Coordinates of C-alpha atoms in Angstrom, one line a residue:
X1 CA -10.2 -2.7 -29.0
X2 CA -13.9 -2.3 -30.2
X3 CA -14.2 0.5 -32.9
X4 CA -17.0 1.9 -30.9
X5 CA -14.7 3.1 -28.1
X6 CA -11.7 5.5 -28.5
X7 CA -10.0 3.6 -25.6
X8 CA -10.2 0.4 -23.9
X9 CA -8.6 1.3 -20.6
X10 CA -9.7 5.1 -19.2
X11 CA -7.6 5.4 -15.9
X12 CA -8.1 8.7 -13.7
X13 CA -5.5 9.6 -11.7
X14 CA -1.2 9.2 -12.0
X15 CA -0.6 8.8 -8.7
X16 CA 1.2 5.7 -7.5
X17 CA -2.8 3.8 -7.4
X18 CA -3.4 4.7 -11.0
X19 CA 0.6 4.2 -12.2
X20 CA 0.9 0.7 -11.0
X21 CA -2.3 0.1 -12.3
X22 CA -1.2 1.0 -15.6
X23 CA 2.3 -0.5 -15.9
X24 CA 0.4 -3.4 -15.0
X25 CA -1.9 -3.9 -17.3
X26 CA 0.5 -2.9 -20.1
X27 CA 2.7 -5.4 -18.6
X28 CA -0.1 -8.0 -19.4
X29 CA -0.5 -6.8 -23.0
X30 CA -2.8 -4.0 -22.8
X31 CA -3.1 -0.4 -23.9
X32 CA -4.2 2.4 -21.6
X33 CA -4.7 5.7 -21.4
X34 CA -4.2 7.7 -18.2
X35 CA -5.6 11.3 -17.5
X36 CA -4.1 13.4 -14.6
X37 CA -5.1 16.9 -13.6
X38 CA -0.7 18.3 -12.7
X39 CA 1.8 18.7 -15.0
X40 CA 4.2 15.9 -16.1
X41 CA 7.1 17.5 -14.1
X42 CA 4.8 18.8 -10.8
X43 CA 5.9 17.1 -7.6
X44 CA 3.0 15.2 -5.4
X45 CA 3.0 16.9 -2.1
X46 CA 5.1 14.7 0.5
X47 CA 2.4 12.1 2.0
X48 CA 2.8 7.9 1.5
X49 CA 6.6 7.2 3.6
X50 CA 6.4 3.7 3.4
X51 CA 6.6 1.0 0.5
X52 CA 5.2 -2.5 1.7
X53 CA 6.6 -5.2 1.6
X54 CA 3.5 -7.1 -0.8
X55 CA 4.0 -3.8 -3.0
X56 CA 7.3 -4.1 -3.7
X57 CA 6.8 -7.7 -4.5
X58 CA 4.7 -6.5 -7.0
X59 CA 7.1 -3.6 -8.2
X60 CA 9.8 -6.7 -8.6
X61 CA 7.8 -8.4 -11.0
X62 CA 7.1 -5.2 -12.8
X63 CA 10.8 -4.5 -12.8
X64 CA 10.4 -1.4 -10.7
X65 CA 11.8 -2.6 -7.2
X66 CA 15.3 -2.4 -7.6
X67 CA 15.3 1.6 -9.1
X68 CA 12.2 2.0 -6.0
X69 CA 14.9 0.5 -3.3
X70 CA 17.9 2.4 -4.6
X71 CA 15.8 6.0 -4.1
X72 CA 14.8 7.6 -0.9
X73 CA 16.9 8.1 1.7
X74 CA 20.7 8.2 1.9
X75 CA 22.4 4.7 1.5
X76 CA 23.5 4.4 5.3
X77 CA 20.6 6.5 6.5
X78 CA 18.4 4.4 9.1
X79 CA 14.8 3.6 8.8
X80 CA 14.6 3.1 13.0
X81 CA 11.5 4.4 14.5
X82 CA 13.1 6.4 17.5
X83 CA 10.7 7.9 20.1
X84 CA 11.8 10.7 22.3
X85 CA 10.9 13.6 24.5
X86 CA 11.1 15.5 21.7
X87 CA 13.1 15.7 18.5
X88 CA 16.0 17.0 20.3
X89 CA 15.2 14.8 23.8
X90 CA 15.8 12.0 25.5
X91 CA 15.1 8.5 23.9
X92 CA 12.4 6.6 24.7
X93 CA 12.2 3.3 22.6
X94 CA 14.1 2.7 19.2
X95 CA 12.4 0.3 16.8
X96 CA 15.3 -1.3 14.7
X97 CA 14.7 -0.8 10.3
X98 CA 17.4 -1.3 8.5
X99 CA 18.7 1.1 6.1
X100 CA 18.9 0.3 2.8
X101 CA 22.5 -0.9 2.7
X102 CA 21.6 -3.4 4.5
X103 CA 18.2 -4.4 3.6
X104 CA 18.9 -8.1 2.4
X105 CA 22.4 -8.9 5.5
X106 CA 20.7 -7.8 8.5
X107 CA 18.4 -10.1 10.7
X108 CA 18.0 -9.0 14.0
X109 CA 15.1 -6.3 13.4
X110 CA 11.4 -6.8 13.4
X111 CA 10.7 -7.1 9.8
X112 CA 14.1 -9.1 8.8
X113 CA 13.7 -12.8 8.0
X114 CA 10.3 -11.8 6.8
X115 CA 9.1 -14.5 4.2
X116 CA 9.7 -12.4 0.7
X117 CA 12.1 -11.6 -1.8
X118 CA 11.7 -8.0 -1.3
X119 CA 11.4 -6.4 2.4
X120 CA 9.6 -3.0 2.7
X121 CA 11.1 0.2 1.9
X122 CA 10.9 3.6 3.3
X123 CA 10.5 6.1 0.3
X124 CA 8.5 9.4 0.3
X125 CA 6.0 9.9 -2.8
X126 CA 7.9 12.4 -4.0
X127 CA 10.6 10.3 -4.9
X128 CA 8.8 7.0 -5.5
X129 CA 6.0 8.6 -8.2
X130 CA 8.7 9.8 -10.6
X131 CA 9.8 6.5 -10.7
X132 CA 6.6 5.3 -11.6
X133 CA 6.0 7.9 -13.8
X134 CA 9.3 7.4 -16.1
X135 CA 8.5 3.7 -16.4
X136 CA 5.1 4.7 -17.5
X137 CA 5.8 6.9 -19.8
X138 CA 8.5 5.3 -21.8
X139 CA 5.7 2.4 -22.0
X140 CA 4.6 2.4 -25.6
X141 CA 1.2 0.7 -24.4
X142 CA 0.7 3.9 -21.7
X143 CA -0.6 7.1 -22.8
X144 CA -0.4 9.6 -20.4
X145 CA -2.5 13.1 -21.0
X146 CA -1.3 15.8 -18.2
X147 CA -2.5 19.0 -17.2
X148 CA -6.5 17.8 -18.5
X149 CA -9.6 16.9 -16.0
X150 CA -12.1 14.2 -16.3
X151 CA -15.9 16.1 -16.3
X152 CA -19.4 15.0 -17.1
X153 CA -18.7 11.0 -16.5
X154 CA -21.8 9.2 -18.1
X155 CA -21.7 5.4 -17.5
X156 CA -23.2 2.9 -19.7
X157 CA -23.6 -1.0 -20.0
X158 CA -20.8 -1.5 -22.2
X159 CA -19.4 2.1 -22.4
X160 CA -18.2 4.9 -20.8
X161 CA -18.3 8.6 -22.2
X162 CA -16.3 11.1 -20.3
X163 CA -15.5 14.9 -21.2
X164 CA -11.8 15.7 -20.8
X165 CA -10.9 19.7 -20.5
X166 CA -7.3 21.1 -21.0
X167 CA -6.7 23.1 -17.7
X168 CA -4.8 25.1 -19.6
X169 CA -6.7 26.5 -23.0
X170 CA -9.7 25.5 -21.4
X171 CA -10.7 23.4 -24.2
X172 CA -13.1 20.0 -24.1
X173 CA -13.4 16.9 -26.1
X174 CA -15.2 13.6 -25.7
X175 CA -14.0 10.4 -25.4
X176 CA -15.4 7.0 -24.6
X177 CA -13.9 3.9 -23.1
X178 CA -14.6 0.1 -22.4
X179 CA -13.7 0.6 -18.9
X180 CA -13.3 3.5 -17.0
X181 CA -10.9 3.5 -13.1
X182 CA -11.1 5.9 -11.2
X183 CA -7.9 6.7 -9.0
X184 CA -8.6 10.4 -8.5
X185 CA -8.6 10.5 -4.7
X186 CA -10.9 11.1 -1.6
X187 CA -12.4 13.6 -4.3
X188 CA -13.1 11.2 -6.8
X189 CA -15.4 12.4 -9.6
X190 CA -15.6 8.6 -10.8
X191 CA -16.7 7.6 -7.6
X192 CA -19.5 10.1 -7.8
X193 CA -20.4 9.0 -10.9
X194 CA -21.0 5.3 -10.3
X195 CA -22.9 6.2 -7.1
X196 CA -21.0 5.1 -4.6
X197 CA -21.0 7.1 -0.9
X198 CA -18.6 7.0 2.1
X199 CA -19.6 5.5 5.2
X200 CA -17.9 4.6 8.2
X201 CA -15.9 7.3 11.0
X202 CA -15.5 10.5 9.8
X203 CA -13.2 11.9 12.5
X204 CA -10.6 9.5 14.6
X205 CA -7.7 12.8 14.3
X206 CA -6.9 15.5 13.3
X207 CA -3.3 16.1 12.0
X208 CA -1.4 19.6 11.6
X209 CA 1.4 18.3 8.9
X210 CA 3.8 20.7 7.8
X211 CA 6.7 20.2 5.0
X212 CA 9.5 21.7 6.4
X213 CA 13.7 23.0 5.1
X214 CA 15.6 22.6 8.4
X215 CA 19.4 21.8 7.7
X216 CA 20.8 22.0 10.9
X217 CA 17.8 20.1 12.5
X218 CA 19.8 16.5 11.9
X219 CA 22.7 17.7 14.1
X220 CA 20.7 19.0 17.2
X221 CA 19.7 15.3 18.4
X222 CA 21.5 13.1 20.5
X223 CA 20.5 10.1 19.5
X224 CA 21.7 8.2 15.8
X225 CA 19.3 9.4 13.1
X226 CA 15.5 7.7 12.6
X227 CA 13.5 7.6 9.6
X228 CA 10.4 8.5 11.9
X229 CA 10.8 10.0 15.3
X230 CA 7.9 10.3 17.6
X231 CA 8.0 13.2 20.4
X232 CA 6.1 12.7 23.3
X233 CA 5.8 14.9 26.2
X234 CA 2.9 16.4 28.3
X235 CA 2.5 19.3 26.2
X236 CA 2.3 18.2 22.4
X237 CA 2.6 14.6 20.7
X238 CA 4.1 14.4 17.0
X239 CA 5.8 12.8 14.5
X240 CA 8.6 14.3 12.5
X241 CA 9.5 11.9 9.4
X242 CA 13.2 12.5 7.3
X243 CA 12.4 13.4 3.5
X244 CA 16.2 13.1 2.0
X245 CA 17.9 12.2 5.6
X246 CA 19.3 16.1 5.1
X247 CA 17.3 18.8 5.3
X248 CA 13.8 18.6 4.4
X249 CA 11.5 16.7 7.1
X250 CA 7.8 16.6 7.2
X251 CA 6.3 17.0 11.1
X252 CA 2.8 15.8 12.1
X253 CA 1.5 18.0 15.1
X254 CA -1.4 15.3 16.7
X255 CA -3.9 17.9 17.9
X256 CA -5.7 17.1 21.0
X257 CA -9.3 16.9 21.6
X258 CA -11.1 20.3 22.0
X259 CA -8.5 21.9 20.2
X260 CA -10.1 24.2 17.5
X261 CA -9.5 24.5 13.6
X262 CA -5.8 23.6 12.2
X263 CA -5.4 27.5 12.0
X264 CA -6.4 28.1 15.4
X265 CA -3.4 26.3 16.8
X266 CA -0.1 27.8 16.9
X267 CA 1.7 26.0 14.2
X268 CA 4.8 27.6 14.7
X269 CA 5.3 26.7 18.9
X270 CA 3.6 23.0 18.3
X271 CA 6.7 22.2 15.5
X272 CA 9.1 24.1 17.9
X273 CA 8.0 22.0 21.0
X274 CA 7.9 18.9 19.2
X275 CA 11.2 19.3 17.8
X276 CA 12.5 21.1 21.2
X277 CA 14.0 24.1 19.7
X278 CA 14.0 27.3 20.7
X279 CA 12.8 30.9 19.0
X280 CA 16.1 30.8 17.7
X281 CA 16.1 28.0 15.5
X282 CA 15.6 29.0 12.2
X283 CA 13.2 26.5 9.6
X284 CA 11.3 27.3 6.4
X285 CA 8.1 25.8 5.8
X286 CA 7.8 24.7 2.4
X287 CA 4.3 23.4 2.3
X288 CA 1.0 22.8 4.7
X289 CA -0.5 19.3 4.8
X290 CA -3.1 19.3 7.8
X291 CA -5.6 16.5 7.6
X292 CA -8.1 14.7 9.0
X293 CA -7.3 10.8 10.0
X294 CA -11.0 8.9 8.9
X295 CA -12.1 5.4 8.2
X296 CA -14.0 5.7 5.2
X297 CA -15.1 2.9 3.0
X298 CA -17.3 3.6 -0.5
X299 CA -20.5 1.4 -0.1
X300 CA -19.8 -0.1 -3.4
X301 CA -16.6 -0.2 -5.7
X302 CA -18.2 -0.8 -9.4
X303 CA -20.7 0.5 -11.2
X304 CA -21.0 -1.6 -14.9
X305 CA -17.5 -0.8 -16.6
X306 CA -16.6 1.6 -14.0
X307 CA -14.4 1.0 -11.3
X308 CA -12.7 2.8 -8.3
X309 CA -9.3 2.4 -6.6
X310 CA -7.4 3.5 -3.7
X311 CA -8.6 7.1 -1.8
X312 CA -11.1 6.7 -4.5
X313 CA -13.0 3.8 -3.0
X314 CA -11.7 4.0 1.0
X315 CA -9.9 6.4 3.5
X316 CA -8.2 5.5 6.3
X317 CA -5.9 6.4 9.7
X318 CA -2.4 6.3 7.8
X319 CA -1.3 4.1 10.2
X320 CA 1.1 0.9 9.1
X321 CA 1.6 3.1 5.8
X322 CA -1.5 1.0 4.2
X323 CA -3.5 4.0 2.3
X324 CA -1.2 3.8 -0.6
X325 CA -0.3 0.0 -0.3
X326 CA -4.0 -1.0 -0.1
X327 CA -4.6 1.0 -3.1
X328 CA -1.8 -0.6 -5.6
X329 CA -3.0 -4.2 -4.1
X330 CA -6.6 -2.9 -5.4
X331 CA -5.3 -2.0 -8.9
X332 CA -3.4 -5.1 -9.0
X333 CA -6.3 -7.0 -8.4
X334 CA -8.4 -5.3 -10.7
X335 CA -5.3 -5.4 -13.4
X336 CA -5.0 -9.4 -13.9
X337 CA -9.3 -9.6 -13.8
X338 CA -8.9 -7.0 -16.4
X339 CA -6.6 -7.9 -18.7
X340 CA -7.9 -11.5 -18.5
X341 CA -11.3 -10.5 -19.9
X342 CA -9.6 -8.2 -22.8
X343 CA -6.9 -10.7 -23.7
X344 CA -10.0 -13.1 -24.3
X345 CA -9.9 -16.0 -21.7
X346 CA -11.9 -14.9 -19.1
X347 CA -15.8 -13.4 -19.3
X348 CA -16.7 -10.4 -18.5
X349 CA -18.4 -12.2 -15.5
X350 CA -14.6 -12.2 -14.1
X351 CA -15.1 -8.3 -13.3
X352 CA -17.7 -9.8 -10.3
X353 CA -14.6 -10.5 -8.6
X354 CA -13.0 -7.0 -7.5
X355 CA -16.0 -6.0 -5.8
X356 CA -16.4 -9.2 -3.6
X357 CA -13.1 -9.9 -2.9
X358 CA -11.5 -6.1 -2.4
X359 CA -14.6 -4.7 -0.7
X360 CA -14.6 -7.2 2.5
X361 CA -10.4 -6.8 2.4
X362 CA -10.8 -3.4 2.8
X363 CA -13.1 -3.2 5.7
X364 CA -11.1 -6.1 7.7
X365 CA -7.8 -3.9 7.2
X366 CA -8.7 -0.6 7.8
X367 CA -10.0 -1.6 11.0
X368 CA -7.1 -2.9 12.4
X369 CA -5.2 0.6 11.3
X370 CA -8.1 2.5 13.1
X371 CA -8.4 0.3 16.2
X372 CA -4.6 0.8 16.4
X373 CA -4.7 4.5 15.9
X374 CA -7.2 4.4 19.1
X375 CA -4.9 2.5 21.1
X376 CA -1.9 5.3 20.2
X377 CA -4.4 8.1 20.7
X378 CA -5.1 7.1 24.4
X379 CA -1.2 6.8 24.3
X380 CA -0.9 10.1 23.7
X381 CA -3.6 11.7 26.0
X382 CA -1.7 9.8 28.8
X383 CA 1.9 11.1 29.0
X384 CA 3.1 11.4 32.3
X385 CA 4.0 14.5 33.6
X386 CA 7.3 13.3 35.1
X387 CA 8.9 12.0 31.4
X388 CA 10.9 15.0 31.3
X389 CA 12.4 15.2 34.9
X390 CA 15.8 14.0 36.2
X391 CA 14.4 11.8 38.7
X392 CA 13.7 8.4 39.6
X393 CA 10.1 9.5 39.1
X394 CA 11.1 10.4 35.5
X395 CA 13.4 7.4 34.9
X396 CA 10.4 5.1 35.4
X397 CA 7.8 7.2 33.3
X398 CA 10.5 7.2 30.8
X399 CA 10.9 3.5 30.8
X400 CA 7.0 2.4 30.9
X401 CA 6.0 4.9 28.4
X402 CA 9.2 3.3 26.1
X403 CA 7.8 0.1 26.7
X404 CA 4.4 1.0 26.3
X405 CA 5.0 2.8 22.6
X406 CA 7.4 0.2 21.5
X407 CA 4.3 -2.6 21.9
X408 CA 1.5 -0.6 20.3
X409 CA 3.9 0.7 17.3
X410 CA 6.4 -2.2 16.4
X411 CA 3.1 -3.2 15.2
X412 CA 2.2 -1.1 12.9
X413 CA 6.4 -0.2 11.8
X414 CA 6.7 -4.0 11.2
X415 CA 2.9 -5.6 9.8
X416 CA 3.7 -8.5 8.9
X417 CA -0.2 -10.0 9.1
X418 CA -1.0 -6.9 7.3
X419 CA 1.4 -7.6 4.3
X420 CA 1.0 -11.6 4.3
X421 CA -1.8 -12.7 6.4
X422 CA -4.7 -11.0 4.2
X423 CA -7.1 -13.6 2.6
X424 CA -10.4 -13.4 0.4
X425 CA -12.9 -15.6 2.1
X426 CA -15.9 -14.6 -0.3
X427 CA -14.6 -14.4 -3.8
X428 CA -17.0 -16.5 -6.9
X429 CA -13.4 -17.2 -8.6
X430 CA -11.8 -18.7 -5.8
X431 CA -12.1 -23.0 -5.0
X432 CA -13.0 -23.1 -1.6
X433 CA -12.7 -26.3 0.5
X434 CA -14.1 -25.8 3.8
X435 CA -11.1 -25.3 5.5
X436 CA -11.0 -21.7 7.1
X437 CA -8.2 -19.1 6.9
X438 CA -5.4 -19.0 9.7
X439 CA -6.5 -15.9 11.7
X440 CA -4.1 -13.2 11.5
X441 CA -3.0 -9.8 13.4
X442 CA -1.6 -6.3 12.2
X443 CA 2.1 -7.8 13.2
X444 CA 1.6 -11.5 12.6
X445 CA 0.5 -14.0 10.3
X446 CA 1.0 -17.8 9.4
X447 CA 1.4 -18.7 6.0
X448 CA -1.1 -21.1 4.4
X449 CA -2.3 -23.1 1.3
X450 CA -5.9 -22.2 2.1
X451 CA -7.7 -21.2 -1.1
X452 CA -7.7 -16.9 -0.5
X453 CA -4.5 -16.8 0.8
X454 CA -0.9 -15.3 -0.3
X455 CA 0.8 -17.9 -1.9
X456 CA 3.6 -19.2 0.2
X457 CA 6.7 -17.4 -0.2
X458 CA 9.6 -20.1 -0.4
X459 CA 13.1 -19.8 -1.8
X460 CA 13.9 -22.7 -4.4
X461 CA 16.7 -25.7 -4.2
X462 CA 18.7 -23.3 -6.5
X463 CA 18.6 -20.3 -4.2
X464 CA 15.9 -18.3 -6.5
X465 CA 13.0 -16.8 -5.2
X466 CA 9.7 -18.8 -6.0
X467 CA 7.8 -16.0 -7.1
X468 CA 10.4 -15.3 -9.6
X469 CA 9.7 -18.8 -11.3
X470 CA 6.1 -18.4 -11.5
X471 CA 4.8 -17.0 -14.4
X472 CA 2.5 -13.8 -15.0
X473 CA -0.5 -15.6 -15.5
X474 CA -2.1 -18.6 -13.2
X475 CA 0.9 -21.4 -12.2
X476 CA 0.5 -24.7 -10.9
X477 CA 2.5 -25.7 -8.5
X478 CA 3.5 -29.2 -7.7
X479 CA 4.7 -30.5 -4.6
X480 CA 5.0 -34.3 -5.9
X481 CA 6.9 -34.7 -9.8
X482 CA 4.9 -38.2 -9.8
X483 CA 1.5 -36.3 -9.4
X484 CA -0.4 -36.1 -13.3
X485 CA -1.2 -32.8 -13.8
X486 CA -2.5 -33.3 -17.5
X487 CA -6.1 -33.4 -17.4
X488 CA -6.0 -29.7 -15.2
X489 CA -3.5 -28.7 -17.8
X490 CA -5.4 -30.2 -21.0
X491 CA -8.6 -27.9 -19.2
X492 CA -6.2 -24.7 -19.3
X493 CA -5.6 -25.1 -22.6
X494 CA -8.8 -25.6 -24.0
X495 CA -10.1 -22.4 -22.4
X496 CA -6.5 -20.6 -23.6
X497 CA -6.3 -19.7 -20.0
X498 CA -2.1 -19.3 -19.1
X499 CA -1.0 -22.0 -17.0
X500 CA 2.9 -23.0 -16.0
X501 CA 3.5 -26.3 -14.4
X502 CA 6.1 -25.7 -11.9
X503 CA 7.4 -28.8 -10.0
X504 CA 9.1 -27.6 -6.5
X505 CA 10.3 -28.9 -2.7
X506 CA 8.2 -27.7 0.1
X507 CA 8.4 -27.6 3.9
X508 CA 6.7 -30.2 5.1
X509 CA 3.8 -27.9 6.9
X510 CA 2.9 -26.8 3.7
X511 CA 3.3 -30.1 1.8
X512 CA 0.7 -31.7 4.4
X513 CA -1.9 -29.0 3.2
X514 CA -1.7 -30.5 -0.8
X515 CA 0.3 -32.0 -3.1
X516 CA -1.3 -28.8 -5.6
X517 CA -1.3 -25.5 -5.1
X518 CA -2.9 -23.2 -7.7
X519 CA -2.0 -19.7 -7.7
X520 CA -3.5 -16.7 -9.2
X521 CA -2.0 -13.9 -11.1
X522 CA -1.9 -11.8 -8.2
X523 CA -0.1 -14.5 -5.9
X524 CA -3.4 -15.9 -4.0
X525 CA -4.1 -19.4 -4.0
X526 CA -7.5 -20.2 -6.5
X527 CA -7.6 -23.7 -5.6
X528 CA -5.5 -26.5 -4.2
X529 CA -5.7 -30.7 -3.8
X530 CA -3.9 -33.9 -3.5
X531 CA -4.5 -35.1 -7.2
X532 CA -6.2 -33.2 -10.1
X533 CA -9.8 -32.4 -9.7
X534 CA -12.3 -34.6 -10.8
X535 CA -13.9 -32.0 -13.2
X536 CA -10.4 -30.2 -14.2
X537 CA -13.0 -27.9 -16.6
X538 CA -15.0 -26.7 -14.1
X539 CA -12.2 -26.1 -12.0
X540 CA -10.7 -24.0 -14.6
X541 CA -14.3 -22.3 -15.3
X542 CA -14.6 -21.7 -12.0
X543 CA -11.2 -19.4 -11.3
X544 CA -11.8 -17.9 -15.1
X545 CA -15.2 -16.2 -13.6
X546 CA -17.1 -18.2 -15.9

């Protein structure tokens, strides 16, 4: 750390963006300080419900996923998506999640046999951040300052100063850092500072969200027990999600168009006809969450040594679960850059990377979550009148509007392209060679060698997941044992940039692509080839940002 800075690593925010982002980087060896405005012991208020399947990659190599998987919901409790007249109605459509029992046997649902050592995971905030935050703060390399707010950010070439002010004497000090993240949310006062505005659609919906306590909800239905359960009728749409698969559920009322302000709407008959109760069922509301679904994208994500991640730098339609999940692949991103640059191999140049490579990502996926959230919106506004009747009339608007919801939201319950299919097609540290990306959807994907792209997920000869053999840093994997890898590993080492040689069996689809694949820190191919390069240093210059 340079003695003009009180800390190299300034990260705003300890929610689940700014606590992955610190694990990580004290995973790769450096110290950090973290500033966040609640209390060590306050709760986050009930929003992310869904851990992706490219996050909890991440949490496994962090050592996080197996305490993240066992948390949640009950053991046996499903993670079906069951859509109904309403809560208490007739089913519609039932999209198959396993429960967490029987994450790793089952195979017949749309997100089994998914290429990964670690399927998604259905898990509220409020039981996932405690888990970060434990493993963060028993981290000798994490500091973690509650109850305190980040004012008067001043950003400088190779500094920034910040004020920090205990919320609860009131008091300020100063401190300055090498690099300064913000992860403070939609609000982000790092954001502001670095100059960055939001652009994009400010209004696609507008959600009335309430945190309810209703034990005798679960035995009212008729169906088995979902995770999410959609209700769809001609009078009210909504989503009503189980918390701890007992009593505590959160329930979205989807307003319509024309409808006024969140207070002008009857709260209390939208969750009663959504959950088709009567004035006799009783509930407590424990906490009010409306909001407003938006596609908002910060026109730039760096500013010098200052940085922004998650709500901080975008906004988006929560649909696919993907507003937490593209936030922790942003810190992720950021983390290995980082830590690269501090731990001495890589220039500051490196840092040129986030921008261009999360900035384009970000755009591409949050317009497949808004362009699905317009196809479920016209969904909504077009609900048969007959869905409820006891008619033939009502059997077949039952069964076309099942088949109808099952299509548009299997997508977005099971995103496959959206976990795996993601690439960076414009990134200064990345070996291009002219071959372009296999396209990709929100649901499907084909996995691919093509500098940008995931790595591709294989299990090994000895049953052992291959992302489990690779190491932390960059690793080089060889498809051939007769192929020399020396001079590319001689160039590694004169730069002291981490490389592990790892010799292993491919299909043969991926075996055609290259005899070499290089992958990054953060599981993306850098470069790939059918010998080493013919400049093995400016190969390695190249991925190092220099």
């Amino acid at each position: 750390m340079s003695a003009a800075s009180d800390v190299d690593v300034l990260i705003v925010g300890a929610g689940p963006v700014g606590l992955t982002l610190a694990i990580d980087l004290a995973w790769r060896g450096i110290d950090v300080t973290v500033v966040e405005t609640r209390a060590a012991s306050e709760p986050p208020e009930p929003k992310c419900n869904h851990v992706a399947a490219r996050t909890m990659e991440i949490f496994r190599r962090l050592g996080l996923a197996e305490k993240v998987r066992n948390s949640g919901l009950p053991a046996d409790y499903p993670h079906d998506i069951s859509y109904r007249t309403t809560f208490t109605g007739q089913e519609l459509t039932r999209i198959p999640i396993p429960c967490r029992r029987d994450r790793f046997t089952r195979k017949d649902g749309p997100d089994c046999n998914w290429p990964t050592p670690e399927p998604p995971h259905r898990i509220n905030q409020i039981f996932l951040e405690p888990i970060l935050f434990e493993h963060a703060a028993a981290d000798g390399r994490i500091r973690i300052i509650n109850r305190t707010s980040v004012e008067d950010v001043r950003i400088g070439d190779a500094f920034a100063d910040v004020t920090l002010r205990d919320l609860d004497t009131g008091s300020a000090k100063s401190m300055r850092c090498r690099y300064l993240i913000g992860c403070d949310g939609a609000r982000s006062i790092v954001r502001k500072a670095i100059g960055a505005e939001f652009a994009g659609d400010a209004v696609v919906q507008r959600v009335q969200s309430t945190y309810i306590r209703a034990p005798d909800l679960l035995g009212r239905q008729h169906y088995a027990p979902a995770w999410g359960t959609g209700a769809i009728n001609p009078r009210r749409s909504g989503m009503v999600y189980a918390i701890d698969g007992r009593e505590r559920w959160l329930v979205h009322n989807y307003m319509k168009p024309g409808e006024g302000d969140f207070d002008s709407v009857d709260r209390d008959a939208c969750i009663r006809t959504i959950l088709g109760v009567d004035s006799d069922f009783k509930y407590d509301v424990i906490s009010k969450e409306d909001w407003v679904g938006r596609r908002l994208i910060a026109s730039r994500f760096r500013d010098r040594c200052a940085f922004i991640a998650g709500d901080a730098a975008h906004i988006w339609v929560p649909y696919a679960g993907y507003g937490m999940n593209a936030g922790i692949a942003d810190a992720t991103n950021l983390s290995w850059m980082l830590a690269a640059h501090l731990n001495g191999w890589a220039p500051a140049s490196i840092l040129d990377a986030y921008e261009a490579e999360r900035w384009p990502i970000t755009s591409q996926v949050s317009r497949f979550a808004m362009s699905h959230a317009e196809a479920e919106i016209r969904r909504r506004g077009a609900v048969p009148d007959a869905i409820e009747e006891a008619s033939a009339e009502g059997d077949r608007a039952r069964q076309e509007t099942g088949r109808l919801t099952y299509e548009i939201n299997v997508q977005q319950y099971a995103c496959a392209g959206l976990n795996f299919g993601t690439y960076y097609d414009r990134s200064p540290i990345i070996a291009y060679d002219g071959v372009s990306p296999p396209p990709y959807t929100m649901g499907s994907f084909t996995p691919s060698t093509v500098p940008g792209c995931r790595t591709p997920h294989l299990v090994c000869a000895d049953g052992v997941s291959l992302y489990d053999r690779m190491g932390g840093e960059f690793t080089l994997l060889r498809l051939d044992p007769e192929t020399d890898v020396m001079p590319l590993a001689r160039a590694a080492g004169e730069r002291s940039v981490p490389l592990k040689v790892l010799d292993i069996a491919a299909p043969a689809s991926i075996a055609r692509e290259a005899v070499l694949v290089l992958s990054r820190p953060d599981q993306h191919v850098a470069w790939r080839g059918h010998c080493a390069p013919a400049d093995p240093l400016a190969l390695i210059d190249r991925i190092r940002g220099a």
